PDB file of C-alpha atoms in Angstrom:
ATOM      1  CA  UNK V  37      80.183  86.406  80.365  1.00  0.00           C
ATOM      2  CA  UNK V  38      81.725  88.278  77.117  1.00  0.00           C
ATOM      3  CA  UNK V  39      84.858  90.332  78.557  1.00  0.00           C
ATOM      4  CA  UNK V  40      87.087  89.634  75.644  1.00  0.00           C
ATOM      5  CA  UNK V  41      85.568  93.003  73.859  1.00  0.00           C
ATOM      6  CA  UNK V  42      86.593  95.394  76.820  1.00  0.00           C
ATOM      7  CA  UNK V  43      90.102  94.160  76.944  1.00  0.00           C
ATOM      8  CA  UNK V  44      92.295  96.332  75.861  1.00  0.00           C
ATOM      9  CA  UNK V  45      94.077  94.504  72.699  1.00  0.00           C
ATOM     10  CA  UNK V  46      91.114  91.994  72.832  1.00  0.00           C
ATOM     11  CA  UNK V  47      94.481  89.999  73.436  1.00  0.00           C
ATOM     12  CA  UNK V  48      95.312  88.571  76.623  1.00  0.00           C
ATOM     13  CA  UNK V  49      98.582  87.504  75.172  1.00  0.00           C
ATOM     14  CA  UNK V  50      99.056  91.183  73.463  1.00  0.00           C
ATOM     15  CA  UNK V  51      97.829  93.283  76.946  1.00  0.00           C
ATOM     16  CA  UNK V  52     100.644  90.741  78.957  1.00  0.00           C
ATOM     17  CA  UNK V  53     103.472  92.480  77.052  1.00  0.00           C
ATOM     18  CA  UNK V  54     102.073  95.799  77.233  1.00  0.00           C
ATOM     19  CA  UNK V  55     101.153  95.370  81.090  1.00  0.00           C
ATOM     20  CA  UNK V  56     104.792  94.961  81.053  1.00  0.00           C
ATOM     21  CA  UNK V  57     106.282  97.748  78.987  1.00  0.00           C
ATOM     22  CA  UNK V  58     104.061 100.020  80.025  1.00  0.00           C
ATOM     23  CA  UNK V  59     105.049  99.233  84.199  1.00  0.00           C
ATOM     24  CA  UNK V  60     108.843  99.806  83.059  1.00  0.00           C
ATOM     25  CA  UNK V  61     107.861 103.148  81.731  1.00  0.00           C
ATOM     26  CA  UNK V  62     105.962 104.179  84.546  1.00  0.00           C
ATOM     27  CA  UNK V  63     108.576 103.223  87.224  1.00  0.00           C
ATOM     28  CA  UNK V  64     111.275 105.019  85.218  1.00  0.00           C
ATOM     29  CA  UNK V  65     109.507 107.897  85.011  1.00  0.00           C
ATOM     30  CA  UNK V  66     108.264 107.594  88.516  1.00  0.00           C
ATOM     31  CA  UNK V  67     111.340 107.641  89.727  1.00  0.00           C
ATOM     32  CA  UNK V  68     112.984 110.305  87.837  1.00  0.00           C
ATOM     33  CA  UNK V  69     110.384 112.505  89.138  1.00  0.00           C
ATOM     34  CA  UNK V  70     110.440 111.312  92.624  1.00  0.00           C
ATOM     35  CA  UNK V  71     114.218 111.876  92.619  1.00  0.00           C
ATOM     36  CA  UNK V  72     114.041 115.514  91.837  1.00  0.00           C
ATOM     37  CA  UNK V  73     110.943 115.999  93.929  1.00  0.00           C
ATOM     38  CA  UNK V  74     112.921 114.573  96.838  1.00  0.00           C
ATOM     39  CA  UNK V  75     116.019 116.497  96.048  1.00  0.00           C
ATOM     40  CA  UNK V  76     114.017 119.445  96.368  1.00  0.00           C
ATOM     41  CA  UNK V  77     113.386 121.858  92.940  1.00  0.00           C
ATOM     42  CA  UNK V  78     112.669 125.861  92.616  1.00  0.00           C
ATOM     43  CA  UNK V  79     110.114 126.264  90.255  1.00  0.00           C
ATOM     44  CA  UNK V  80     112.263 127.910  88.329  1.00  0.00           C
ATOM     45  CA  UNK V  81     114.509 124.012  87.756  1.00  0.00           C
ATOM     46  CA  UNK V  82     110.721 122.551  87.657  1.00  0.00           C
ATOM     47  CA  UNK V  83     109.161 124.731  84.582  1.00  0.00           C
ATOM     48  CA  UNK V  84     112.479 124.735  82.771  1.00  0.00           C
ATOM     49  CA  UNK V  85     112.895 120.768  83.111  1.00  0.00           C
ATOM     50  CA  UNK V  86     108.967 120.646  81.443  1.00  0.00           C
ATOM     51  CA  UNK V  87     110.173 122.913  78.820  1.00  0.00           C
ATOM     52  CA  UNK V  88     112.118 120.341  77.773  1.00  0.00           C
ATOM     53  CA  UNK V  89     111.087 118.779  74.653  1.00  0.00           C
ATOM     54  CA  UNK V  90     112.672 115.112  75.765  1.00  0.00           C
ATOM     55  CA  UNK V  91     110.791 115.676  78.926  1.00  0.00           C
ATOM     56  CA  UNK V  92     107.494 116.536  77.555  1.00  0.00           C
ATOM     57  CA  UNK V  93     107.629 113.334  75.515  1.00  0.00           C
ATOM     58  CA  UNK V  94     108.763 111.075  78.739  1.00  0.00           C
ATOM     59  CA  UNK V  95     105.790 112.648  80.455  1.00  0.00           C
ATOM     60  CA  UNK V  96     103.290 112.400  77.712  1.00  0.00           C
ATOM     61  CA  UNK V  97     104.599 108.547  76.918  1.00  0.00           C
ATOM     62  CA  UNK V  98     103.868 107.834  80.678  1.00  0.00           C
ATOM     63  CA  UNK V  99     100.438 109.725  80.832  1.00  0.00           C
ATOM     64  CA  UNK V 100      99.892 107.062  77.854  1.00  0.00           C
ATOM     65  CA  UNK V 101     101.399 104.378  79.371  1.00  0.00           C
ATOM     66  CA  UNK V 102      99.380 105.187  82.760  1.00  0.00           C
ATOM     67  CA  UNK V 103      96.088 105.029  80.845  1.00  0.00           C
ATOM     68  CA  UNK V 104      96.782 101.679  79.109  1.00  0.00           C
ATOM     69  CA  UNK V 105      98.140 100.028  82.301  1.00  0.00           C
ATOM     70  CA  UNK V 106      95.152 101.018  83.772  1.00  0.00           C
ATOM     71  CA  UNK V 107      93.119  99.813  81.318  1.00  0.00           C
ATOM     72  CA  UNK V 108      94.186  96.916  81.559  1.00  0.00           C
ATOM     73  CA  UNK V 109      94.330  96.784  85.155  1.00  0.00           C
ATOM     74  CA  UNK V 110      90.774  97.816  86.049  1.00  0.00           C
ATOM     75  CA  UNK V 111      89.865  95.179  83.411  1.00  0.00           C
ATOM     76  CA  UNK V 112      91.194  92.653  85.506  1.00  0.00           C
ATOM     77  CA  UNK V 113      89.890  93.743  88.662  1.00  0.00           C
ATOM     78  CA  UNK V 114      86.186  94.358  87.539  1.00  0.00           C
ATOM     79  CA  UNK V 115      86.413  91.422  85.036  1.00  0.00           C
ATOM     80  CA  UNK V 116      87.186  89.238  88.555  1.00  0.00           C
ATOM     81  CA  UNK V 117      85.148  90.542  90.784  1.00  0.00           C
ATOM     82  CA  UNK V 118      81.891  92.238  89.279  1.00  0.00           C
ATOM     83  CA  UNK V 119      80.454  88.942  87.510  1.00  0.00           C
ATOM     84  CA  UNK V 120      77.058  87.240  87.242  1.00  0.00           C
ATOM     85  CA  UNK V 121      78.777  84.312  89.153  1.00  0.00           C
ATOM     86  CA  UNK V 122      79.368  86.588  92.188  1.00  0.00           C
ATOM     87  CA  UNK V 123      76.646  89.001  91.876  1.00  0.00           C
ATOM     88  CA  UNK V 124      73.989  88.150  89.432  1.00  0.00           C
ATOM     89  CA  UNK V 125      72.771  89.594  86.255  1.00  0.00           C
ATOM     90  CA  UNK V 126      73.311  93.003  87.753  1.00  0.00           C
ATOM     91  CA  UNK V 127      77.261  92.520  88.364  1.00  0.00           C
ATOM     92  CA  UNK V 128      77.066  92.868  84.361  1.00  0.00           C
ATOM     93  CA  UNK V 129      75.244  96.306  84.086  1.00  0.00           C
ATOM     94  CA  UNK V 130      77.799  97.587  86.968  1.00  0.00           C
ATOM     95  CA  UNK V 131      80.867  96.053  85.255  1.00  0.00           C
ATOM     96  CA  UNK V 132      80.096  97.386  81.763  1.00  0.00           C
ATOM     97  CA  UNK V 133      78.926 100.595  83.770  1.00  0.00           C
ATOM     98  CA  UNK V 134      82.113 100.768  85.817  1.00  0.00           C
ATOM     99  CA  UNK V 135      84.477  99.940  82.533  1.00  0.00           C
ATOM    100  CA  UNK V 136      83.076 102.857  80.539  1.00  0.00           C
ATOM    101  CA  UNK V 137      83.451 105.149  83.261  1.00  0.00           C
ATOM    102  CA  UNK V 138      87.264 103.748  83.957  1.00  0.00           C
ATOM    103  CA  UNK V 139      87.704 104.204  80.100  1.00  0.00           C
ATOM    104  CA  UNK V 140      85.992 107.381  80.158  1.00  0.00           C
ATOM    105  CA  UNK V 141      88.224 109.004  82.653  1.00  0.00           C
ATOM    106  CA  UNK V 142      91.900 107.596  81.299  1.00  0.00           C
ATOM    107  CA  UNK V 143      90.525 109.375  77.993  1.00  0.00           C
ATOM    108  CA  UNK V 144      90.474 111.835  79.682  1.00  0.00           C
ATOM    109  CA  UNK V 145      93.799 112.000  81.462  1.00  0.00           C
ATOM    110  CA  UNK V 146      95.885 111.618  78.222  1.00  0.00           C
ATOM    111  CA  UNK V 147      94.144 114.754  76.875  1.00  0.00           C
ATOM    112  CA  UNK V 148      94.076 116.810  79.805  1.00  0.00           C
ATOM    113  CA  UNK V 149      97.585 115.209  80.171  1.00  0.00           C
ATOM    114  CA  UNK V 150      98.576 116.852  76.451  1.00  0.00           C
ATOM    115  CA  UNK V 151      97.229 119.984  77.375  1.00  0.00           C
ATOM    116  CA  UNK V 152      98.980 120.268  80.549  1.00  0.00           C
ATOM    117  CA  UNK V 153     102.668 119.448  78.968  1.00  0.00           C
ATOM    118  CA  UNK V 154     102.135 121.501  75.763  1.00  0.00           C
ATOM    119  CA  UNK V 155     100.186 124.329  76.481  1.00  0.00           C
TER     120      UNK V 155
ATOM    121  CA  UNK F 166      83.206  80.406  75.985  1.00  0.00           C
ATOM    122  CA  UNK F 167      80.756  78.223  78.233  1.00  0.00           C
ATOM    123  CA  UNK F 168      78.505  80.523  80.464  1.00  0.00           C
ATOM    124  CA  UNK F 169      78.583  78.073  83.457  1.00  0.00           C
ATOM    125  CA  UNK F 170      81.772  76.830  83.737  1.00  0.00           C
ATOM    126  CA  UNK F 171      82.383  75.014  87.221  1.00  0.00           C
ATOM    127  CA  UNK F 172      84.755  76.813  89.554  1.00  0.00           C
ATOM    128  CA  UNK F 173      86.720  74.820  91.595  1.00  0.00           C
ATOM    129  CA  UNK F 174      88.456  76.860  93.796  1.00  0.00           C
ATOM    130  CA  UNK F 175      86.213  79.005  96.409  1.00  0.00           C
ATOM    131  CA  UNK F 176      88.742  81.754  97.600  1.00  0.00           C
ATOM    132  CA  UNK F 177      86.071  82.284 100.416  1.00  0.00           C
ATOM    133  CA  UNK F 178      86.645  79.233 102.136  1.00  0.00           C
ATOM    134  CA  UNK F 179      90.326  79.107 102.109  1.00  0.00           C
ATOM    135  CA  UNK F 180      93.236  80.369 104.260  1.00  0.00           C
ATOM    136  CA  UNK F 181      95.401  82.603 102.427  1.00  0.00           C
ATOM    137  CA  UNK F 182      98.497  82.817 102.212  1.00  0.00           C
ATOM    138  CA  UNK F 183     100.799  85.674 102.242  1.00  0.00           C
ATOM    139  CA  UNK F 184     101.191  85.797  98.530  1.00  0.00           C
ATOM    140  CA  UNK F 185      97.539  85.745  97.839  1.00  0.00           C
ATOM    141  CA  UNK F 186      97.642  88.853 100.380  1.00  0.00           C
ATOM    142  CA  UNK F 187     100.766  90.571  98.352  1.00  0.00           C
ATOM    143  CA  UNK F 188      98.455  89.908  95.286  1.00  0.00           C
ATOM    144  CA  UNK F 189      95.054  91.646  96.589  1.00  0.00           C
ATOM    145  CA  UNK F 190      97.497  94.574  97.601  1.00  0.00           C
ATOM    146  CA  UNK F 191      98.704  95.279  94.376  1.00  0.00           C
ATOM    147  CA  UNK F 192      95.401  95.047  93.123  1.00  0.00           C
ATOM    148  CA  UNK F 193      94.172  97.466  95.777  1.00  0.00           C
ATOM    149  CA  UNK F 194      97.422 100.185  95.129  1.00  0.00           C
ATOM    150  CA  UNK F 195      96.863  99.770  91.803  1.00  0.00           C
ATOM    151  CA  UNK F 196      93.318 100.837  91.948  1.00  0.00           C
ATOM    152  CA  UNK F 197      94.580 103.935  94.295  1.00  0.00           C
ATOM    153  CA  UNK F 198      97.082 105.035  91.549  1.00  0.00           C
ATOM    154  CA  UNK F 199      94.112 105.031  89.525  1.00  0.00           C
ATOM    155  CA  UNK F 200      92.030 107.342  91.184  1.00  0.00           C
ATOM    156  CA  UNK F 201      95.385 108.903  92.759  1.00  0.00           C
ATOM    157  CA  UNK F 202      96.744 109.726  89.107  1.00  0.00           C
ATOM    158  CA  UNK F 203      94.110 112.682  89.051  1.00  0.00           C
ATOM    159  CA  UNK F 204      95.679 114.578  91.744  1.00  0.00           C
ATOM    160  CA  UNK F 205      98.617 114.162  90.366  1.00  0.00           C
ATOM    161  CA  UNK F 206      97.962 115.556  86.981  1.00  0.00           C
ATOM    162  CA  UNK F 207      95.916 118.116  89.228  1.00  0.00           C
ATOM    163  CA  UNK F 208      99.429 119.420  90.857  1.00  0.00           C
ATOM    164  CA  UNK F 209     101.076 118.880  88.024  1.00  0.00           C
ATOM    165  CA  UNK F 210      98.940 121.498  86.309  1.00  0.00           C
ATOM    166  CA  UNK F 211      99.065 123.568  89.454  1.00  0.00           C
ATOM    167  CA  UNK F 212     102.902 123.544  89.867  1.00  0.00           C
ATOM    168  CA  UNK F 213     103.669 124.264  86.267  1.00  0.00           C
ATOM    169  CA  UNK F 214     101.192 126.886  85.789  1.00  0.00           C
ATOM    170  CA  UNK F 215     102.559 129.987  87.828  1.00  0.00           C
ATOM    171  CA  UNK F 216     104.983 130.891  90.503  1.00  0.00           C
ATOM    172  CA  UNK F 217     101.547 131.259  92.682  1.00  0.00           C
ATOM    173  CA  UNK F 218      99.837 127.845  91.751  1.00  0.00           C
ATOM    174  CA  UNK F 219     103.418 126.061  92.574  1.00  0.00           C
ATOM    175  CA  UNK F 220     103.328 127.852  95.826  1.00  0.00           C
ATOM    176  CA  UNK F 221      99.988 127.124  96.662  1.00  0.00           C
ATOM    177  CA  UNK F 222     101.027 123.404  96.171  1.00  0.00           C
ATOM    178  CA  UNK F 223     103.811 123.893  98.855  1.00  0.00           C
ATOM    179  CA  UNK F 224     101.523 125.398 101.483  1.00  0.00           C
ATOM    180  CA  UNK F 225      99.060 123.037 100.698  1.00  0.00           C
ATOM    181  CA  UNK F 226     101.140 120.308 101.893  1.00  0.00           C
ATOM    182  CA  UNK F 227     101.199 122.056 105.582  1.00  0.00           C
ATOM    183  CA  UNK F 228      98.275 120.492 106.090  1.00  0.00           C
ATOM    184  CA  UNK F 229      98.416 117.617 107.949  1.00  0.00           C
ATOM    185  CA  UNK F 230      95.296 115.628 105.577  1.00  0.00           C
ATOM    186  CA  UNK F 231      97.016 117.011 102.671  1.00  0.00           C
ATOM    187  CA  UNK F 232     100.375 115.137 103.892  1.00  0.00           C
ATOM    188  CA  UNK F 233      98.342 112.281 105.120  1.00  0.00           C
ATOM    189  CA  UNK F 234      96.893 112.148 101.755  1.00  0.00           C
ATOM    190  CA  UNK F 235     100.240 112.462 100.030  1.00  0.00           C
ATOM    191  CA  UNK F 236     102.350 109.697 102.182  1.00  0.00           C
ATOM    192  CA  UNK F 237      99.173 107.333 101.120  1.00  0.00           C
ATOM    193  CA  UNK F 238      99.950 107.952  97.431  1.00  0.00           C
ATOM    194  CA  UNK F 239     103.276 107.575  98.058  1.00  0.00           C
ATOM    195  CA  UNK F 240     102.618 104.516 100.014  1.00  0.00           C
ATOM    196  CA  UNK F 241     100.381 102.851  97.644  1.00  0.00           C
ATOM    197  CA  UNK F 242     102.831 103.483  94.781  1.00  0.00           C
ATOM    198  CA  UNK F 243     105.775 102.375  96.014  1.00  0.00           C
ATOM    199  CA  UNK F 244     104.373  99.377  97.013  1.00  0.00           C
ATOM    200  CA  UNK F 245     102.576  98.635  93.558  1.00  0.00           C
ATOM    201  CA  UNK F 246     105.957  99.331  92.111  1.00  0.00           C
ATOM    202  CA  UNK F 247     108.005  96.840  94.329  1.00  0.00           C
ATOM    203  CA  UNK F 248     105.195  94.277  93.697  1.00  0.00           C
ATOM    204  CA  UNK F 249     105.548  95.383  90.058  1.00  0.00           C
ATOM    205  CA  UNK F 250     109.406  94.333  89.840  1.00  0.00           C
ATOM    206  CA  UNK F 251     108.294  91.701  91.755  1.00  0.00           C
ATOM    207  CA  UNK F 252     106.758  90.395  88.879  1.00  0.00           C
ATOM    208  CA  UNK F 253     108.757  91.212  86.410  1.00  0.00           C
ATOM    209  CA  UNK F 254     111.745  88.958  88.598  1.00  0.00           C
ATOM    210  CA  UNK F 255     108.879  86.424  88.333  1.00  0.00           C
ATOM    211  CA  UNK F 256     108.260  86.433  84.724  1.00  0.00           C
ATOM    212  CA  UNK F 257     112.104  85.779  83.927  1.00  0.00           C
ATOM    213  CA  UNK F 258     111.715  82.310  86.149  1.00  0.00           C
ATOM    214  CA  UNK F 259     113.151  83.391  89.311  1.00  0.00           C
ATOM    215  CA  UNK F 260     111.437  82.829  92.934  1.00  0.00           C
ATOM    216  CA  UNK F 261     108.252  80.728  91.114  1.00  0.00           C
ATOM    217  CA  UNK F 262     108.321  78.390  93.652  1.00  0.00           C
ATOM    218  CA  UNK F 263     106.275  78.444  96.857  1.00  0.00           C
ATOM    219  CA  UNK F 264     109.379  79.384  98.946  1.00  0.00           C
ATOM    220  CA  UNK F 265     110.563  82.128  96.042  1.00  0.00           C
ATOM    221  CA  UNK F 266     106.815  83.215  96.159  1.00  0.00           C
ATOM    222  CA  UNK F 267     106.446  83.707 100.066  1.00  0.00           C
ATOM    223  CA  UNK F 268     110.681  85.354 100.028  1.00  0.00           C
ATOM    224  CA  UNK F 269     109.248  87.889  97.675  1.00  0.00           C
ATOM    225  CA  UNK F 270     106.049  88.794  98.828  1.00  0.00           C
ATOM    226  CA  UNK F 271     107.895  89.260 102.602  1.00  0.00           C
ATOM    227  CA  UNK F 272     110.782  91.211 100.599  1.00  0.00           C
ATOM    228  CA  UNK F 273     108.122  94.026  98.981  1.00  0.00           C
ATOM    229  CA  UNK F 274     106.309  93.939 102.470  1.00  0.00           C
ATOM    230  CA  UNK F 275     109.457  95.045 104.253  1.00  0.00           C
ATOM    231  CA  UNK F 276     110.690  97.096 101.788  1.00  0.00           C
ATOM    232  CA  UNK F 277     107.325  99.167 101.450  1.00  0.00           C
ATOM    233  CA  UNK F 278     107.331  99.169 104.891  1.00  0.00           C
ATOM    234  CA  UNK F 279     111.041 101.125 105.241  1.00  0.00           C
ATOM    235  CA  UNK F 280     110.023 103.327 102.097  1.00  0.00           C
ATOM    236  CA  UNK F 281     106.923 104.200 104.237  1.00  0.00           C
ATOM    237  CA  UNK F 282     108.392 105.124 107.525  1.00  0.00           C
ATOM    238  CA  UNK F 283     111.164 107.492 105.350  1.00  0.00           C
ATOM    239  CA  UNK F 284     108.603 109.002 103.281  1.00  0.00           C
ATOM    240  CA  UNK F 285     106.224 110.088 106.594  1.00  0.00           C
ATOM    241  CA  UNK F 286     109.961 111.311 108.137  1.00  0.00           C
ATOM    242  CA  UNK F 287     110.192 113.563 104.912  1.00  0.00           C
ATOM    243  CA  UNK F 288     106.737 114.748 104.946  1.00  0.00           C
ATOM    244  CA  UNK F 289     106.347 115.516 108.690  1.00  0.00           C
TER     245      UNK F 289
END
């Protein structure tokens, strides 16, 4: 079984550390917005904290980092589970299947995740 | 890499402990956030894009699916994230042992479960 080429660094050392960074950039962010969603925000105090341009990069660089933890994530889980060992020749086809779709859709996010911040 | 290396340890046929069940659940959230992370981006669109669409988003959470929905995704992330720090403790050399490793696991169980119970008290 070949996984190595839908890693995301093709690094397991390399997608470690971003695993990592990327987590601490999520929770930060996370939590910043959970704090002021819990504190309770007009929209007014919600479009004018987007408008900010330090806040439309923290979202954007946690849309990224959501896609690349996920990535590398998913790769894990599908790269465990849906194998020839467990399934047979057709755990391949639905791994490489399931991976393209995964990549596919966190593609996906970071655009519609640009257009959504900066339109 | 050999195609047919021998596997030596059958998951299937062993007792797990409550780390390896810590473990599956922040595989599990993490999946979740995955699929979760669309609705999110979907509000987020809807509450920045008009006074209307961010009220919509507030009567949409009358619902009592829509909040069930919600307190899952809440749920499932804070737990990911507490398993998440969990790790991170972890990769600095603290609680590797077996005892550290069971401490931990009942730690983000207990904590999830508090964050859980506060978060439904919010919603409903």
């Amino acid at each position: 079984m070949v996984t190595a080429v839908t890693s995301l660094s093709r690094s397991g050392l390399s997608d470690w550390l971003v695993q990592r960074v990327t987590a601490v950039i999520l929770l930060a962010f996370f939590v910043f917005v959970g704090v002021q969603i819990a504190s309770g925000v007009s929209y007014a105090e919600w479009t004018a904290l987007f408008a900010q341009t330090w806040m439309k990069i923290f979202t954007l660089l946690a849309i990224l980092s959501l896609a690349a933890h996920a990535w590398i994530g998913m790769w894990g889980v599908f790269t465990d589970y849906l194998t020839e060992r467990l399934m047979g020749s057709r755990g391949n086809v639905l791994r490489i299947g399931l991976q393209l779709l995964t990549s596919l859709s966190l593609v996906i996010y970071v655009i519609w995740g640009i257009q959504i911040v900066w339109a | 890499m050999k195609d047919n290396r021998p596997v030596n340890l059958d998951i299937g046929t062993i007792r797990l402990p409550i780390t390896a069940y810590a473990s599956i659940l922040h595989r599990v959230s993490g999946v979740i956030m995955v699929v979760a992370s669309f609705l999110l981006l979907w509000a987020l669109e809807q509450s920045l894009a008009s006074p209307e669409g961010f009220a919509s988003l507030g009567e949409l959470l009358a619902n009592p699916l829509v909040k069930f929905v919600v307190w899952g995704i809440a749920t499932a992330l804070i737990y990911h994230s507490l398993a998440g720090v969990k790790h991170l403790i972890m990769d600095f050399g603290i609680g590797e042992t077996m005892e550290g490793g069971t401490l931990g696991a009942r730690l983000v169980f207990g904590f999830t479960a508090v964050s859980a119970v506060l978060v439904g008290v919010a919603l409903w």
